Coordinates of C-alpha atoms and ligand atoms in Angstrom, one line a residue:
X14 CA -18.3 16.3 12.8
X15 CA -16.7 18.5 10.2
X16 CA -17.2 17.5 6.3
X17 CA -14.8 19.7 4.6
X18 CA -15.2 18.0 1.4
X19 CA -18.8 17.6 0.8
X20 CA -19.6 18.0 -3.0
X21 CA -15.9 17.8 -4.0
X22 CA -14.5 15.2 -6.3
X23 CA -10.9 13.9 -5.0
X24 CA -8.7 11.9 -7.2
X25 CA -5.9 9.8 -5.2
X26 CA -3.4 8.0 -7.1
X27 CA -2.1 4.9 -5.5
X28 CA -5.4 4.7 -3.5
X29 CA -5.5 1.0 -3.4
X30 CA -3.0 0.7 -0.5
X31 CA -1.1 2.3 2.3
X32 CA -1.0 6.0 2.6
X33 CA -3.3 6.5 -0.5
X34 CA -5.9 4.1 0.8
X35 CA -5.9 5.8 4.3
X36 CA -6.1 9.2 2.7
X37 CA -8.9 8.3 0.3
X38 CA -10.9 6.8 3.1
X39 CA -10.4 10.0 5.2
X40 CA -11.5 12.3 2.1
X41 CA -14.6 10.2 1.8
X42 CA -15.3 10.4 5.4
X43 CA -15.4 14.2 5.1
X44 CA -18.0 14.1 2.2
X45 CA -15.8 13.8 -0.9
X46 CA -16.7 11.5 -3.7
X47 CA -13.1 9.7 -4.0
X48 CA -11.7 8.2 -7.2
X49 CA -8.8 6.0 -6.6
X50 CA -6.2 5.1 -9.3
X51 CA -3.7 2.4 -9.4
X52 CA -2.6 -0.6 -11.7
X53 CA -3.9 -3.6 -10.0
X54 CA -7.9 -3.4 -10.4
X55 CA -8.5 -6.2 -7.8
X56 CA -6.8 -4.0 -5.1
X57 CA -8.7 -0.9 -6.3
X58 CA -12.0 -2.8 -6.1
X59 CA -11.4 -3.9 -2.5
X60 CA -10.3 -0.4 -1.5
X61 CA -13.5 1.0 -2.9
X62 CA -15.6 -1.6 -1.1
X63 CA -14.0 -0.5 2.1
X64 CA -14.7 3.1 1.6
X65 CA -18.3 2.4 0.6
X66 CA -18.6 0.0 3.7
X67 CA -17.7 3.0 5.8
X68 CA -20.6 5.1 4.3
X69 CA -18.4 6.9 1.7
X70 CA -18.5 7.4 -2.1
X71 CA -15.9 5.8 -4.1
X72 CA -15.1 4.8 -7.7
X73 CA -11.8 3.5 -9.3
X74 CA -9.8 4.0 -12.6
X75 CA -7.0 1.6 -13.6
X76 CA -4.1 3.6 -14.5
X77 CA -0.3 3.5 -14.5
X78 CA 0.7 7.0 -13.8
X79 CA 4.0 6.6 -15.7
X80 CA 2.1 6.1 -18.8
X81 CA 1.2 9.4 -20.5
X82 CA -2.1 8.2 -22.0
X83 CA -3.2 6.5 -18.7
X84 CA -2.5 9.7 -16.7
X85 CA -4.6 11.7 -19.2
X86 CA -7.4 9.2 -19.2
X87 CA -7.4 8.9 -15.5
X88 CA -8.1 12.7 -15.1
X89 CA -10.6 12.7 -18.1
X90 CA -12.6 9.6 -16.7
X91 CA -12.8 11.1 -13.3
X92 CA -14.3 14.5 -14.7
X93 CA -16.6 12.4 -17.2
X94 CA -18.0 10.2 -14.4
X95 CA -18.3 12.7 -11.6
X96 CA -18.7 16.1 -13.2
X97 CA -15.4 17.7 -12.1
X98 CA -12.2 17.3 -10.2
X99 CA -11.5 19.7 -7.1
X100 CA -8.6 18.0 -5.3
X101 CA -5.8 15.6 -6.4
X102 CA -3.6 13.6 -4.2
X103 CA -0.6 12.4 -6.3
X104 CA 0.6 9.7 -3.9
X105 CA 1.4 6.7 -6.3
X106 CA 5.1 5.6 -5.8
X107 CA 7.6 2.7 -5.5
X108 CA 10.7 2.2 -3.4
X109 CA 12.5 0.4 -6.3
X110 CA 15.8 -1.6 -6.1
X111 CA 18.0 -0.7 -3.3
X112 CA 21.7 -0.5 -4.4
X113 CA 24.5 1.9 -4.7
X114 CA 24.5 4.2 -7.7
X115 CA 27.6 2.6 -9.0
X116 CA 25.7 -0.9 -9.2
X117 CA 22.2 0.5 -10.1
X118 CA 20.9 -1.0 -13.4
X119 CA 19.5 1.5 -15.8
X120 CA 16.2 0.1 -16.2
X121 CA 15.8 0.2 -12.2
X122 CA 16.6 3.7 -12.2
X123 CA 14.2 4.4 -15.2
X124 CA 11.3 2.5 -13.4
X125 CA 11.6 4.5 -10.2
X126 CA 11.9 7.9 -12.0
X127 CA 8.9 7.0 -14.3
X128 CA 6.4 6.2 -11.5
X129 CA 7.7 8.8 -8.9
X130 CA 8.7 11.8 -10.8
X131 CA 7.1 11.5 -14.3
X132 CA 3.9 10.0 -12.7
X133 CA 3.7 13.3 -10.7
X134 CA 4.3 15.5 -13.6
X135 CA 1.9 13.5 -15.9
X136 CA -1.0 13.6 -13.4
X137 CA -0.4 17.4 -12.5
X138 CA -0.2 18.2 -16.1
X139 CA -4.0 17.1 -16.6
X140 CA -5.2 18.0 -13.2
X141 CA -4.1 21.5 -13.4
X142 CA -5.2 21.9 -16.9
X143 CA -8.7 20.9 -15.8
X144 CA -8.7 22.9 -12.6
X145 CA -7.6 26.2 -14.0
X146 CA -10.2 26.1 -16.7
X147 CA -13.1 25.2 -13.9
X148 CA -12.5 27.6 -11.0
X149 CA -9.3 26.2 -9.4
X150 CA -8.5 23.4 -7.1
X151 CA -5.8 21.9 -4.6
X152 CA -3.1 19.6 -5.3
X153 CA -1.1 17.6 -2.8
X154 CA 1.9 15.5 -4.1
X155 CA 3.7 13.0 -2.1
X156 CA 7.5 13.5 -1.8
X157 CA 9.5 12.0 1.1
X158 CA 11.8 12.7 3.7
X159 CA 14.4 10.8 2.1
X160 CA 15.6 12.7 -1.0
X161 CA 13.7 15.9 -0.5
X162 CA 15.2 16.4 3.0
X163 CA 17.4 13.5 3.8
X164 CA 19.8 11.0 2.0
X165 CA 20.0 7.1 2.4
X166 CA 22.7 5.2 0.7
X167 CA 21.4 2.7 -1.7
X168 CA 18.2 4.7 -2.5
X169 CA 19.7 7.1 -5.0
X170 CA 17.0 6.6 -7.6
X171 CA 14.1 7.2 -5.0
X172 CA 16.1 10.1 -3.4
X173 CA 16.4 11.7 -6.9
X174 CA 12.8 11.2 -7.8
X175 CA 11.4 12.7 -4.4
X176 CA 13.6 15.6 -4.5
X177 CA 12.3 16.1 -8.0
X178 CA 8.9 15.9 -6.7
X179 CA 9.6 18.5 -4.1
X180 CA 11.1 20.9 -6.8
X181 CA 8.4 20.3 -9.3
X182 CA 5.7 21.0 -6.7
X183 CA 7.3 24.5 -5.9
X184 CA 7.4 25.2 -9.7
X185 CA 4.0 24.2 -10.5
X186 CA 2.8 26.1 -7.4
X187 CA 4.0 29.2 -8.5
X188 CA 2.8 28.8 -12.1
X189 CA -0.7 27.7 -11.0
X190 CA -1.6 29.8 -8.1
X191 CA -2.8 32.7 -10.3
X192 CA -5.4 30.4 -11.7
X193 CA -6.7 29.3 -8.4
X194 CA -4.8 26.1 -8.3
X195 CA -2.9 25.6 -4.9
X196 CA -0.3 23.1 -4.9
X197 CA 1.8 21.6 -2.0
X198 CA 3.6 18.5 -1.1
X199 CA 4.0 16.3 2.0
X200 CA 7.1 14.3 2.8
X201 CA 6.3 11.4 5.1
X202 CA 9.0 9.7 7.0
X203 CA 8.8 5.9 7.8
X204 CA 5.0 5.1 7.9
X205 CA 3.2 2.0 8.6
X206 CA 2.8 0.6 5.0
X207 CA 4.5 -2.6 3.4
X208 CA 6.8 0.0 1.7
X209 CA 8.8 0.6 5.0
X210 CA 9.3 -3.1 5.5
X211 CA 12.6 -4.6 4.6
X212 CA 12.6 -7.7 2.6
X213 CA 11.6 -10.6 5.3
X214 CA 11.2 -8.2 8.1
X215 CA 8.2 -8.4 10.3
X216 CA 6.1 -5.3 11.4
X217 CA 7.5 -5.6 14.9
X218 CA 11.0 -5.6 13.7
X219 CA 10.3 -2.6 11.4
X220 CA 8.9 -0.8 14.2
X221 CA 11.9 -1.4 16.6
X222 CA 14.4 -0.4 13.8
X223 CA 12.5 2.8 13.1
X224 CA 11.7 3.6 16.6
X225 CA 15.4 3.5 17.7
X226 CA 16.5 6.1 15.1
X227 CA 13.2 8.4 15.2
X228 CA 13.1 11.3 17.7
X229 CA 9.3 10.3 18.1
X230 CA 10.2 6.8 18.8
X231 CA 7.8 5.2 16.5
X232 CA 6.8 4.7 12.9
X233 CA 4.2 7.1 11.5
X234 CA 0.6 6.1 11.1
X235 CA -1.2 6.3 7.7
X236 CA -3.7 8.3 9.3
X237 CA -1.5 10.8 10.4
X238 CA -0.3 11.5 7.0
X239 CA -3.9 11.4 5.6
X240 CA -4.8 14.2 8.2
X241 CA -2.0 16.3 7.0
X242 CA -3.0 15.8 3.3
X243 CA -6.6 16.6 4.0
X244 CA -5.5 20.0 5.8
X245 CA -3.4 21.1 3.0
X246 CA -6.2 20.2 0.4
X247 CA -8.6 22.2 2.6
X248 CA -9.7 26.0 2.5
X249 CA -8.1 26.2 6.1
X250 CA -4.7 25.9 4.3
X251 CA -5.8 28.6 1.8
X252 CA -2.4 30.7 2.1
X253 CA -0.2 27.7 1.9
X254 CA 1.4 27.5 -1.6
X255 CA 4.4 25.5 -2.7
X256 CA 5.0 24.1 0.8
X257 CA 6.5 20.6 1.3
X258 CA 5.4 19.6 4.8
X259 CA 7.5 16.9 6.5
X260 CA 5.9 14.4 8.6
X261 CA 8.5 12.3 10.0
X262 CA 8.5 12.1 14.0
X263 CA 11.6 14.6 13.9
X264 CA 13.9 12.3 11.8
X265 CA 15.1 15.3 9.8
X266 CA 14.3 18.0 12.3
Ligands
LIG328 N1 5.7 4.2 3.5 C1 6.7 4.9 3.8 O1 7.5 4.7 4.9 C2 6.9 6.2 2.9 C3 7.8 7.2 3.4 C4 7.9 8.4 2.7 C5 7.0 8.6 1.4 N2 6.3 7.5 1.0 C6 5.7 7.7 -0.2 O2 4.2 7.7 -0.1 C7 3.5 7.1 -1.2 C8 2.8 6.0 -0.8 O3 3.6 4.9 -0.3 P1 3.0 3.8 0.6 O4 3.8 3.3 1.7 O5 1.5 3.7 0.9 O6 3.2 2.6 -0.6 P2 2.2 1.1 -0.9 O7 1.6 0.7 0.2 O8 3.2 0.4 -1.7 O9 1.2 1.8 -2.0 C9 1.6 2.3 -3.2 C10 0.3 2.7 -4.2 O10 0.9 3.1 -5.3 C11 0.2 2.4 -6.3 N3 1.3 2.6 -7.5 C12 2.5 2.3 -7.5 N4 3.2 2.4 -8.7 C13 2.1 2.9 -9.6 C14 2.0 3.3 -10.9 N5 2.9 3.2 -11.7 N6 0.8 3.9 -11.2 C15 -0.3 3.8 -10.5 N7 -0.3 3.5 -9.2 C16 0.9 3.0 -8.7 C17 0.1 0.9 -5.8 O11 -0.9 0.2 -6.4 P3 -0.5 -0.7 -7.8 O12 0.9 -1.3 -7.4 O13 -1.6 -1.7 -7.8 O14 -0.4 0.2 -8.9 C18 -0.4 1.4 -4.3 O15 -1.7 1.8 -4.5 C19 4.7 6.8 -2.2 O16 4.8 7.9 -3.2 C20 5.9 6.7 -1.4 O17 7.1 6.9 -1.9 C21 6.1 6.4 1.8

């Protein structure tokens, strides 16, 4: 059994649910001390308990990544409590309101951009600053096949935010690699979390809807996204810089 992250401190934003929760668990299984961040403390505590029950080491920080002080505090608290920060998985995100651009309220637009794009900017700003001063590190940002690689009517704010994450990843990657900070992104397609459920839709209905339009014939598993994130963050991917890895069952192939 490999343990690629023994002795490493890993920060996972949006680690209380879905892809973030599965990825936090996967990092912990491979020896990392995992710090998960999100807005709802009860959900964070439940995820920490799940990781600890699996034999992992975990902690939580309540933080809204769209808030500059929270994002700075999230990184500072991680470093203060655990002695460093070696890997960050900037995953916190929201789908937001589904509406055509002409009908989208300005505050609905702003809310999606604030979490999905500004949240990644603020998180990376403090993560890179720490990592470049302490021997480097690895960052994996979560974009999406929608926006970064595909378009979907009704999801303009989401698409713009995720295309922004992909572009910001490449820019920051070029800026930071000289200081030993390796930055990449992943772009999942429809993945088995509550985000991919339409209002009132059952999981079975969602699975049939996605399966019918996805070459792989099914929804992606959170463990499959987590496995890609761990590999991108590991030394095995040491020559990958500024890459945006699409994991969508061929939907945008
Ligand atoms: N599921 C998919 O089909 C899919 C496809 C492509 C990309 N993605 C991307 O993958 C990422 C994870 O999605 P998911 O499906 O796992 O979603 P999810 O199950 O809804 O989980 C989202 C996580 O983000 C946290 N979060 C949301 N807003 C936040 C904020 N402002 N500050 C801090 N934490 C925040 C949530 O906790 P709190 O609400 O408690 O803060 C939760 O832990 C997102 O970036 C999403 O866009 C998902």
